[in-house]
Coordinates of C-alpha atoms and ligand atoms in Angstrom, one line a residue:
Chain A
M1 CA 56.8 72.0 137.1
I2 CA 56.8 73.5 140.6
R3 CA 56.8 71.1 143.4
V4 CA 56.6 72.5 146.9
T5 CA 57.1 70.0 149.6
A6 CA 56.5 70.7 153.3
V7 CA 58.0 74.2 153.1
S8 CA 58.1 76.1 156.4
K9 CA 59.5 79.5 157.1
Q10 CA 60.5 80.9 160.5
Y11 CA 61.9 84.4 160.2
A12 CA 64.7 85.3 162.6
G13 CA 62.9 87.4 165.2
G14 CA 59.4 86.4 164.0
R15 CA 57.2 85.2 166.9
E16 CA 55.6 82.4 165.0
A17 CA 56.2 80.6 161.7
A18 CA 55.3 82.7 158.7
L19 CA 54.6 79.6 156.7
Q20 CA 53.8 76.1 158.0
K21 CA 54.4 72.9 156.0
A22 CA 53.0 74.1 152.7
S23 CA 52.8 71.4 150.0
F24 CA 51.4 71.5 146.5
E25 CA 52.3 71.1 142.9
V26 CA 51.8 73.4 139.9
R27 CA 51.6 71.7 136.5
K28 CA 53.1 73.0 133.3
G29 CA 50.9 75.5 131.6
E30 CA 48.5 75.7 134.5
F31 CA 47.0 78.8 136.0
F32 CA 47.3 78.1 139.7
C33 CA 46.1 80.4 142.5
V34 CA 47.0 80.3 146.2
L35 CA 44.1 82.0 148.1
G36 CA 44.7 83.2 151.6
P37 CA 43.9 85.9 154.1
S38 CA 46.2 88.9 154.7
G39 CA 49.3 88.0 156.6
C40 CA 49.1 84.3 156.2
G41 CA 52.5 84.1 154.4
K42 CA 51.6 84.5 150.7
T43 CA 54.5 86.8 150.0
T44 CA 56.8 84.6 151.9
L45 CA 55.7 81.6 149.8
I46 CA 56.3 83.5 146.5
N47 CA 59.7 84.7 147.7
I48 CA 60.7 81.2 148.6
I49 CA 59.6 79.8 145.2
A50 CA 61.3 82.7 143.5
G51 CA 64.5 82.1 145.4
F52 CA 64.7 85.5 147.2
V53 CA 64.1 83.9 150.6
K54 CA 65.4 80.5 151.9
A55 CA 63.0 78.1 153.4
S56 CA 63.6 77.0 157.0
S57 CA 62.7 73.5 156.1
G58 CA 61.1 71.6 153.2
Q59 CA 62.1 72.0 149.6
V60 CA 61.0 73.6 146.3
L61 CA 61.7 71.8 143.1
F62 CA 61.5 73.7 139.8
D63 CA 61.6 71.4 136.7
G64 CA 63.0 68.7 139.1
K65 CA 65.8 70.9 140.3
P66 CA 66.0 72.4 143.8
V67 CA 65.6 76.2 143.8
D68 CA 68.6 78.1 145.1
G69 CA 68.4 81.8 144.4
P70 CA 66.5 83.8 141.9
C71 CA 66.5 82.9 138.2
R72 CA 65.0 84.4 135.1
D73 CA 63.0 81.3 134.5
R74 CA 60.8 82.3 137.4
I75 CA 59.9 85.9 137.1
V76 CA 58.0 87.7 139.9
V77 CA 55.4 90.4 139.5
F78 CA 55.2 92.1 142.8
Q79 CA 52.2 93.6 144.5
E80 CA 53.8 97.0 144.9
H81 CA 54.8 99.2 142.0
N82 CA 58.1 97.7 141.0
L83 CA 59.0 99.4 137.8
F84 CA 62.3 101.3 137.3
D85 CA 61.1 104.9 137.6
W86 CA 63.9 106.3 135.5
M87 CA 63.2 104.1 132.5
S88 CA 60.5 104.6 129.9
V89 CA 57.9 101.9 129.5
A90 CA 59.8 100.5 126.6
A91 CA 63.1 100.5 128.5
N92 CA 61.4 98.8 131.5
V93 CA 60.1 96.0 129.2
E94 CA 63.5 95.7 127.5
F95 CA 65.4 95.5 130.8
G96 CA 65.1 91.7 131.2
L97 CA 66.0 91.2 127.6
K98 CA 69.1 93.4 128.0
A99 CA 70.1 91.4 131.1
K100 CA 69.7 88.3 129.0
G101 CA 72.0 89.7 126.3
V102 CA 69.5 90.1 123.5
P103 CA 70.7 92.5 120.8
A104 CA 69.2 95.9 120.8
A105 CA 67.1 95.6 117.6
E106 CA 65.6 92.3 118.7
R107 CA 64.9 93.7 122.2
C108 CA 63.0 96.6 120.6
R109 CA 60.9 94.2 118.5
I110 CA 60.1 91.9 121.4
A111 CA 59.3 94.7 123.8
G112 CA 57.0 96.3 121.2
E113 CA 55.2 93.0 120.8
F114 CA 54.5 92.7 124.5
I115 CA 53.6 96.4 125.0
D116 CA 51.1 95.7 122.3
L117 CA 49.8 92.7 124.1
V118 CA 49.1 94.7 127.2
H119 CA 47.4 97.5 125.2
L120 CA 50.0 100.1 126.0
K121 CA 50.9 101.0 122.4
G122 CA 51.6 104.7 122.2
F123 CA 53.0 104.8 125.8
E124 CA 56.5 103.4 124.9
T125 CA 58.3 106.7 125.8
A126 CA 56.2 107.5 128.9
Y127 CA 57.7 107.3 132.4
P128 CA 56.1 105.2 135.2
A129 CA 55.3 108.4 137.2
S130 CA 52.9 109.5 134.5
L131 CA 51.0 106.1 134.4
S132 CA 48.0 105.0 136.4
G133 CA 48.3 102.0 138.8
G134 CA 46.7 99.7 136.3
M135 CA 49.0 100.7 133.5
K136 CA 52.1 100.2 135.7
Q137 CA 51.0 96.7 136.5
R138 CA 50.5 96.0 132.8
V139 CA 54.1 97.2 132.1
A140 CA 55.3 94.9 134.9
L141 CA 53.4 92.0 133.3
A142 CA 54.8 92.8 129.9
R143 CA 58.3 93.0 131.3
A144 CA 57.9 89.6 133.0
M145 CA 56.5 87.9 129.9
A146 CA 59.0 89.4 127.5
V147 CA 61.9 87.3 128.7
D148 CA 59.9 84.1 128.0
P149 CA 60.2 82.6 131.5
G150 CA 59.2 79.1 132.4
C151 CA 56.7 80.5 134.8
V152 CA 55.5 83.8 136.2
L153 CA 54.9 84.2 139.9
M154 CA 52.4 86.9 140.8
D155 CA 52.2 88.3 144.3
E156 CA 48.7 90.0 144.4
P157 CA 49.5 91.9 141.3
L158 CA 46.1 93.6 141.3
G159 CA 46.0 94.2 145.1
S160 CA 46.5 97.9 144.9
L161 CA 43.9 98.6 142.2
D162 CA 40.3 99.7 142.5
S163 CA 37.7 97.0 141.7
Q164 CA 37.0 98.2 138.2
M165 CA 40.6 98.3 137.2
R166 CA 41.0 94.9 138.9
E167 CA 38.3 93.3 136.7
R168 CA 39.8 94.7 133.6
L169 CA 43.3 93.5 134.4
Q170 CA 42.0 90.0 135.3
L171 CA 40.7 89.8 131.8
E172 CA 44.1 90.9 130.5
I173 CA 46.0 88.5 132.6
M174 CA 43.8 85.7 131.3
A175 CA 44.3 86.8 127.7
L176 CA 48.1 87.0 128.3
W177 CA 48.1 83.5 129.8
E178 CA 46.0 82.1 126.9
K179 CA 48.3 83.6 124.3
T180 CA 51.7 82.8 125.9
K181 CA 50.7 79.4 127.5
K182 CA 52.9 80.2 130.5
T183 CA 52.6 78.5 133.8
I184 CA 51.3 81.1 136.2
L185 CA 51.3 80.9 140.0
M186 CA 49.4 83.7 141.6
V187 CA 48.7 84.5 145.2
T188 CA 45.6 86.6 146.1
H189 CA 43.2 87.1 148.9
D190 CA 40.3 87.7 146.5
I191 CA 38.0 84.7 146.1
E192 CA 36.3 85.9 142.9
E193 CA 39.7 86.6 141.3
A194 CA 41.0 83.1 142.2
V195 CA 37.9 81.3 140.9
F196 CA 37.7 83.4 137.7
L197 CA 41.3 82.9 136.7
S198 CA 42.4 79.5 137.9
D199 CA 42.5 75.9 136.9
R200 CA 43.0 75.0 140.5
V201 CA 43.0 77.0 143.7
A202 CA 45.0 76.1 146.8
L203 CA 43.5 77.4 150.1
M204 CA 45.8 78.7 152.6
S205 CA 44.9 78.7 156.2
K206 CA 45.2 81.7 158.6
A207 CA 48.7 82.4 160.0
P208 CA 50.8 80.4 160.2
G209 CA 49.8 79.5 156.7
G210 CA 49.8 76.0 155.3
I211 CA 47.8 74.6 152.3
S212 CA 44.6 73.2 153.7
E213 CA 43.0 72.1 150.5
I214 CA 43.2 72.2 146.7
V215 CA 40.0 72.9 144.7
N216 CA 39.5 72.2 141.0
I217 CA 37.9 75.0 139.1
S218 CA 36.1 73.2 136.2
L219 CA 34.5 76.2 134.6
P220 CA 34.9 75.9 130.8
R221 CA 37.4 78.0 128.9
P222 CA 37.8 80.4 127.3
R223 CA 36.1 82.4 130.1
T224 CA 34.7 85.9 129.8
A225 CA 33.4 88.3 132.4
A226 CA 30.0 86.8 131.8
V227 CA 31.0 83.6 133.6
K228 CA 30.9 85.5 136.9
A229 CA 27.2 85.7 136.6
T230 CA 26.6 81.9 136.1
P231 CA 25.3 79.7 138.9
E232 CA 28.3 77.4 138.6
F233 CA 30.7 80.4 139.4
Q234 CA 28.5 81.6 142.3
K235 CA 28.4 78.0 143.7
L236 CA 32.2 77.7 143.5
K237 CA 32.6 81.1 145.2
R238 CA 30.3 80.2 148.0
E239 CA 32.0 76.8 148.4
L240 CA 35.4 78.4 148.7
S241 CA 34.3 81.1 151.1
E242 CA 32.6 78.5 153.3
K243 CA 35.8 76.5 153.4
I244 CA 37.8 79.6 154.3
M245 CA 35.3 80.5 157.0
G246 CA 35.3 76.9 158.3
D247 CA 39.0 77.2 158.7
R248 CA 38.7 79.9 161.4
Chain B
M1 CA 54.7 137.3 137.9
K2 CA 56.8 134.5 139.5
I3 CA 60.0 136.4 139.0
L4 CA 58.5 139.5 140.4
K5 CA 57.6 137.6 143.6
K6 CA 61.1 136.4 143.9
A7 CA 62.6 139.8 143.3
L8 CA 60.4 141.6 145.8
P9 CA 62.4 140.8 148.9
F10 CA 65.5 142.1 147.3
F11 CA 63.8 145.5 146.6
A12 CA 62.4 145.6 150.1
V13 CA 65.8 145.2 151.6
L14 CA 67.3 147.8 149.3
L15 CA 64.5 150.2 150.1
I16 CA 64.8 149.9 153.9
W17 CA 68.6 150.1 153.6
E18 CA 68.3 153.3 151.5
L19 CA 65.7 154.8 153.9
L20 CA 67.9 154.1 156.9
F21 CA 70.7 155.8 155.2
R22 CA 68.5 158.9 154.3
F23 CA 67.4 159.2 157.9
G24 CA 71.1 159.4 158.8
L25 CA 70.9 156.2 160.9
L26 CA 73.9 154.6 159.1
N27 CA 77.6 155.4 159.4
E28 CA 78.9 155.9 155.9
Y29 CA 82.2 154.0 156.7
L30 CA 80.4 151.0 158.2
L31 CA 77.5 150.8 155.8
P32 CA 77.3 153.2 152.8
S33 CA 74.1 153.7 150.9
P34 CA 73.0 151.2 148.3
L35 CA 73.4 153.8 145.6
S36 CA 77.1 154.4 146.4
V37 CA 77.6 150.6 146.4
A38 CA 76.0 150.4 143.0
K39 CA 78.1 153.2 141.8
A40 CA 81.3 151.5 143.1
G41 CA 80.2 148.2 141.6
L42 CA 79.7 149.8 138.2
A43 CA 83.0 151.6 138.4
L44 CA 84.8 148.3 139.2
A45 CA 82.9 146.5 136.4
G46 CA 83.7 149.3 134.0
S47 CA 87.4 149.2 134.6
G48 CA 87.3 145.4 134.2
E49 CA 88.8 144.8 137.6
L50 CA 85.7 143.1 139.0
F51 CA 85.6 140.7 136.1
L52 CA 89.2 139.7 136.5
D53 CA 88.6 138.9 140.1
L54 CA 85.3 137.1 139.3
F55 CA 87.0 135.0 136.7
A56 CA 89.9 134.2 139.0
S57 CA 87.5 132.9 141.6
V58 CA 85.3 131.0 139.1
K59 CA 88.3 129.3 137.5
R60 CA 89.4 128.1 140.9
V61 CA 86.0 126.9 142.0
L62 CA 85.5 125.0 138.7
A63 CA 88.9 123.3 138.8
G64 CA 88.5 122.2 142.4
F65 CA 84.9 121.3 141.9
L66 CA 85.6 119.1 138.9
A67 CA 88.3 117.2 140.7
A68 CA 86.0 116.8 143.7
A69 CA 83.2 115.6 141.5
V70 CA 85.3 113.0 139.7
F71 CA 86.9 111.8 142.9
G72 CA 83.8 112.0 145.1
L73 CA 81.5 110.3 142.6
T74 CA 83.9 107.4 142.0
L75 CA 84.7 106.8 145.6
G76 CA 81.1 107.3 146.7
T77 CA 79.8 104.9 144.1
L78 CA 82.4 102.3 144.7
S79 CA 82.0 102.4 148.5
G80 CA 78.2 102.5 148.2
Y81 CA 78.4 99.3 146.1
G82 CA 81.1 97.4 147.9
R83 CA 80.8 96.8 151.6
S84 CA 84.4 96.2 152.3
L85 CA 85.6 99.5 150.8
S86 CA 83.0 101.5 152.7
D87 CA 83.9 99.8 156.0
A88 CA 87.5 100.8 155.4
I89 CA 87.1 104.4 154.4
M90 CA 83.9 105.6 156.1
P91 CA 85.4 106.1 159.6
L92 CA 88.2 108.1 158.0
C93 CA 85.7 110.2 156.1
E94 CA 83.6 110.8 159.1
F95 CA 86.7 111.9 161.0
L96 CA 87.8 114.4 158.2
R97 CA 84.4 115.7 157.4
P98 CA 83.9 117.9 160.5
I99 CA 87.1 119.8 159.8
P100 CA 85.8 122.8 157.9
P101 CA 87.5 123.9 154.7
I102 CA 88.8 127.1 156.3
A103 CA 90.7 125.1 158.9
W104 CA 92.7 123.6 156.0
I105 CA 93.8 127.0 154.8
P106 CA 97.0 127.3 156.9
I107 CA 98.3 123.9 156.0
A108 CA 97.3 124.4 152.4
I109 CA 99.3 127.6 152.2
L110 CA 102.2 125.8 153.8
W111 CA 102.0 123.0 151.3
F112 CA 101.2 124.9 148.1
G113 CA 102.3 128.5 148.8
L114 CA 100.1 131.4 147.6
G115 CA 97.9 131.6 144.5
D116 CA 95.8 129.1 142.7
N117 CA 97.0 125.9 144.1
P118 CA 95.9 126.2 147.8
A119 CA 92.6 127.5 146.5
Y120 CA 92.1 124.5 144.3
F121 CA 92.8 122.3 147.3
I122 CA 90.4 124.2 149.6
V123 CA 87.6 124.0 147.1
F124 CA 88.3 120.3 146.7
I125 CA 88.0 119.8 150.4
G126 CA 84.8 121.8 150.6
A127 CA 83.1 120.2 147.6
F128 CA 84.3 116.6 148.1
F129 CA 82.3 115.6 151.2
P130 CA 78.8 116.5 150.1
I131 CA 79.4 114.8 146.7
F132 CA 81.0 111.7 148.3
I133 CA 78.4 111.3 151.0
N134 CA 75.4 111.9 148.8
S135 CA 76.5 109.5 146.1
Y136 CA 77.4 106.9 148.8
W137 CA 73.9 107.1 150.4
G138 CA 72.2 107.4 147.0
I139 CA 73.6 104.0 146.0
R140 CA 73.3 102.5 149.5
E141 CA 69.6 103.4 149.9
S142 CA 68.6 102.1 146.5
R143 CA 65.3 100.3 146.9
L144 CA 65.7 96.6 147.6
M145 CA 62.7 96.0 145.4
H146 CA 64.5 97.3 142.4
L147 CA 67.6 95.3 143.2
N148 CA 65.4 92.2 143.5
V149 CA 63.8 92.8 140.2
A150 CA 67.3 93.2 138.6
R151 CA 68.5 90.0 140.3
N152 CA 65.4 88.2 139.1
F153 CA 66.2 89.0 135.5
G154 CA 69.8 87.8 136.0
A155 CA 71.3 91.2 135.4
S156 CA 75.1 91.4 135.7
R157 CA 76.7 93.5 138.5
F158 CA 77.8 95.9 135.8
L159 CA 74.3 96.3 134.4
V160 CA 72.9 96.7 137.9
L161 CA 75.3 99.5 138.4
T162 CA 74.8 101.4 135.1
D163 CA 71.0 100.8 134.7
V164 CA 69.7 100.5 138.2
L165 CA 71.9 101.9 140.9
L166 CA 73.3 105.0 139.2
P167 CA 70.2 106.3 137.5
G168 CA 68.2 105.4 140.6
S169 CA 70.4 107.5 142.8
L170 CA 70.9 110.3 140.3
P171 CA 68.5 112.7 142.2
R172 CA 70.6 112.3 145.3
I173 CA 73.9 112.5 143.3
L174 CA 72.9 115.7 141.6
H175 CA 71.8 117.2 144.9
G176 CA 75.2 116.4 146.3
L177 CA 76.9 118.0 143.3
R178 CA 74.8 121.2 143.8
I179 CA 75.6 121.4 147.5
G180 CA 79.2 120.6 146.7
L181 CA 79.4 123.5 144.2
G182 CA 77.9 125.9 146.7
L183 CA 80.3 124.9 149.4
G184 CA 83.2 125.0 146.9
W185 CA 82.2 128.6 146.1
T186 CA 82.2 129.7 149.8
S187 CA 85.4 127.9 150.3
V188 CA 87.2 129.6 147.4
I189 CA 86.3 133.0 148.8
S190 CA 87.6 132.1 152.3
A191 CA 90.8 130.7 150.7
E192 CA 91.3 134.0 148.8
L193 CA 90.9 136.1 151.9
V194 CA 94.3 134.9 153.1
G195 CA 96.0 132.8 150.5
A196 CA 95.7 134.6 147.1
Q197 CA 96.6 137.7 145.2
S198 CA 93.5 137.8 143.0
G199 CA 89.9 136.8 143.2
L200 CA 86.8 138.2 144.9
G201 CA 87.9 137.1 148.3
Y202 CA 91.3 138.9 147.9
M203 CA 89.4 141.9 146.5
I204 CA 87.2 142.5 149.5
Q205 CA 90.1 141.9 151.9
M206 CA 92.2 144.6 150.1
N207 CA 89.3 147.0 150.2
R208 CA 89.0 146.6 153.9
V209 CA 92.6 147.6 154.3
M210 CA 91.9 150.7 152.1
L211 CA 88.7 151.3 154.0
K212 CA 86.6 151.3 150.8
T213 CA 83.5 149.9 152.3
E214 CA 81.4 150.4 149.2
N215 CA 83.8 148.2 147.2
I216 CA 83.7 145.5 149.9
I217 CA 79.9 145.4 149.7
A218 CA 80.0 145.5 145.9
G219 CA 82.3 142.5 146.0
M220 CA 80.0 140.7 148.4
V221 CA 77.0 141.3 146.2
T222 CA 79.0 139.8 143.3
I223 CA 79.8 136.7 145.3
G224 CA 76.2 136.3 146.2
L225 CA 75.0 136.8 142.6
A226 CA 77.5 134.3 141.2
G227 CA 76.5 131.8 143.8
L228 CA 72.9 132.3 143.0
L229 CA 73.6 131.8 139.3
M230 CA 75.6 128.6 139.9
N231 CA 72.8 127.1 142.0
Y232 CA 70.3 128.0 139.4
L233 CA 72.3 126.4 136.6
M234 CA 72.7 123.2 138.7
L235 CA 68.9 123.2 139.4
L236 CA 68.4 123.5 135.6
L237 CA 70.6 120.6 135.0
E238 CA 68.7 118.5 137.6
K239 CA 65.5 119.3 135.8
R240 CA 67.0 118.3 132.5
L241 CA 68.3 115.0 133.7
L242 CA 65.4 114.0 135.9
T243 CA 62.6 114.2 133.5
W244 CA 61.2 111.0 134.8
R245 CA 60.5 112.3 138.3
K246 CA 57.0 112.9 139.4
D247 CA 57.7 116.5 140.4
T248 CA 59.4 117.3 137.1
L249 CA 56.6 115.8 135.1
R250 CA 54.1 117.8 137.2
S251 CA 56.0 121.1 136.7
A252 CA 56.3 120.5 133.0
E253 CA 52.6 120.1 132.8
T254 CA 51.8 123.2 134.8
A255 CA 54.2 125.1 132.6
E256 CA 52.4 124.1 129.5
A257 CA 49.0 124.9 130.9
Ligands
ATP1 N1 61.4 89.8 156.7 C1 60.5 89.4 157.7 N2 61.0 89.2 158.9 C2 60.2 88.9 159.9 N3 58.9 88.6 159.8 C3 58.4 88.7 158.5 C4 59.2 89.1 157.4 N4 58.4 89.1 156.3 C5 57.1 88.7 156.7 N5 57.1 88.5 158.0 C6 56.0 88.0 158.8 O1 55.5 86.8 158.3 C7 54.1 86.7 158.2 C8 53.6 86.5 156.8 O2 54.0 87.6 156.0 P1 53.7 87.7 154.5 O3 54.2 89.0 154.0 O4 54.3 86.5 153.8 O5 52.1 87.6 154.4 P2 51.1 87.9 153.2 O6 50.1 86.8 153.2 O7 51.9 88.2 152.0 O8 50.4 89.2 153.7 P3 49.7 90.4 152.9 O9 48.4 89.8 152.5 O10 49.6 91.5 153.9 O11 50.6 90.7 151.7 C9 53.6 88.0 158.8 O12 53.3 87.8 160.2 C10 54.8 88.9 158.7 O13 54.8 89.9 159.8
MG2 MG1 52.0 89.9 150.7

């Protein structure tokens, strides 16, 4: 579905490359995580796949076609709060549908459905400024899913949340994925998060980042929070952190 | 309680002023007592004269302000959105902007004669620049993040303008309108000092000639109060339109508590 081939990025004025020959493939319907330390080029990678940034070399194919510019088939959920502050929760979720040309009544129905899915029923008329960080990210997730994209690209969507909220939203993202069957590509620096959510995890090396290895996460599904306590989970976690350490 | 706190400085000034007068430290022709100013003001209001002048000034400021708002918003928005337009007109604007509204009065009188027309023009000049500049920067400084989100969803340029850029820069636009109205109000008074036969500016000028200092000060107080009221109304409008802002949400909460 997404095929990244030897993608590198050298920003004009950047001292060294932000991304070095990254290659991997994300399959349709898969939950794929890219795990890497801070500053290794995760955001750069997401921006290139989304089409916001042009790769210096290499290519990204989406459904067999080269990516040139952003497209509503690849919706990004950013790390930072990226809602429209002047729109209510419902209007935010409806925005993508409006851009798509969906009639108002239909928009309202679909938005309601997704607001329900992220457990924000009753907050339709609230403005982002009155929501907690976790609620804001839920709105962003609902907004992304509502337009029925081919895949959702997540740039550390839980990065700014406290650990409790993080764990809750991990479960919600998992539930959303199981219900919508969307392809999800998520970048994160959190090993536990990557292992818990993913079918496969790509390890990114320290800056300048490239993909050093891809690890299968064969934990059975559906997964609940309880899986984190199992020896298999702990073993995978240890394995990944050793690989990341070994990379230094 | 809050209103009392705001009114206190006014009473303090009046008290000191009255005391200075009582102790004979003030020359009656240069600065009469607050009481005689109040009496003069009431007399002017009672005869209706004060209101005629007030309405004449308000009419001029509203007409000029409205024209400046329509023109400034349109031009500011368009040049904030389109690079080539802003490249073309920004240097011209930055050249015209430092010329104060009063410096336009002689040429305005030459062009439009005496009366309402030069005043409309002067108000327009005063109000236009803050409105234009603020809507320009409001659009220009829209967060890249929001634009990227809109682009990601494939929003048309029109939708980006109506749903993202304009509402996003509304705080700045409304701020520009409020500053514009305030500058328009000071401009209309200056214009009336020399180029009109009615209005508060004309009124205080005539009373200087007749050496009626208490009427001058009563006129000045009216100018100040009207400006205060206009500013307050604009702030009220901002609060009404920007319900989504954090500070508005906060103050609504504290008001309820
Ligand atoms: N627009 C840009 N121009 C120049 N250099 C940039 C730009 N954006 C990112 N970089 C540099 O590229 C490198 C990778 O940045 P990037 O934001 O992709 O990393 P990241 O893994 O997302 O980091 P974080 O974990 O902090 O989000 C960094 O060294 C950064 O300074
Ligand atoms: Mg990043």
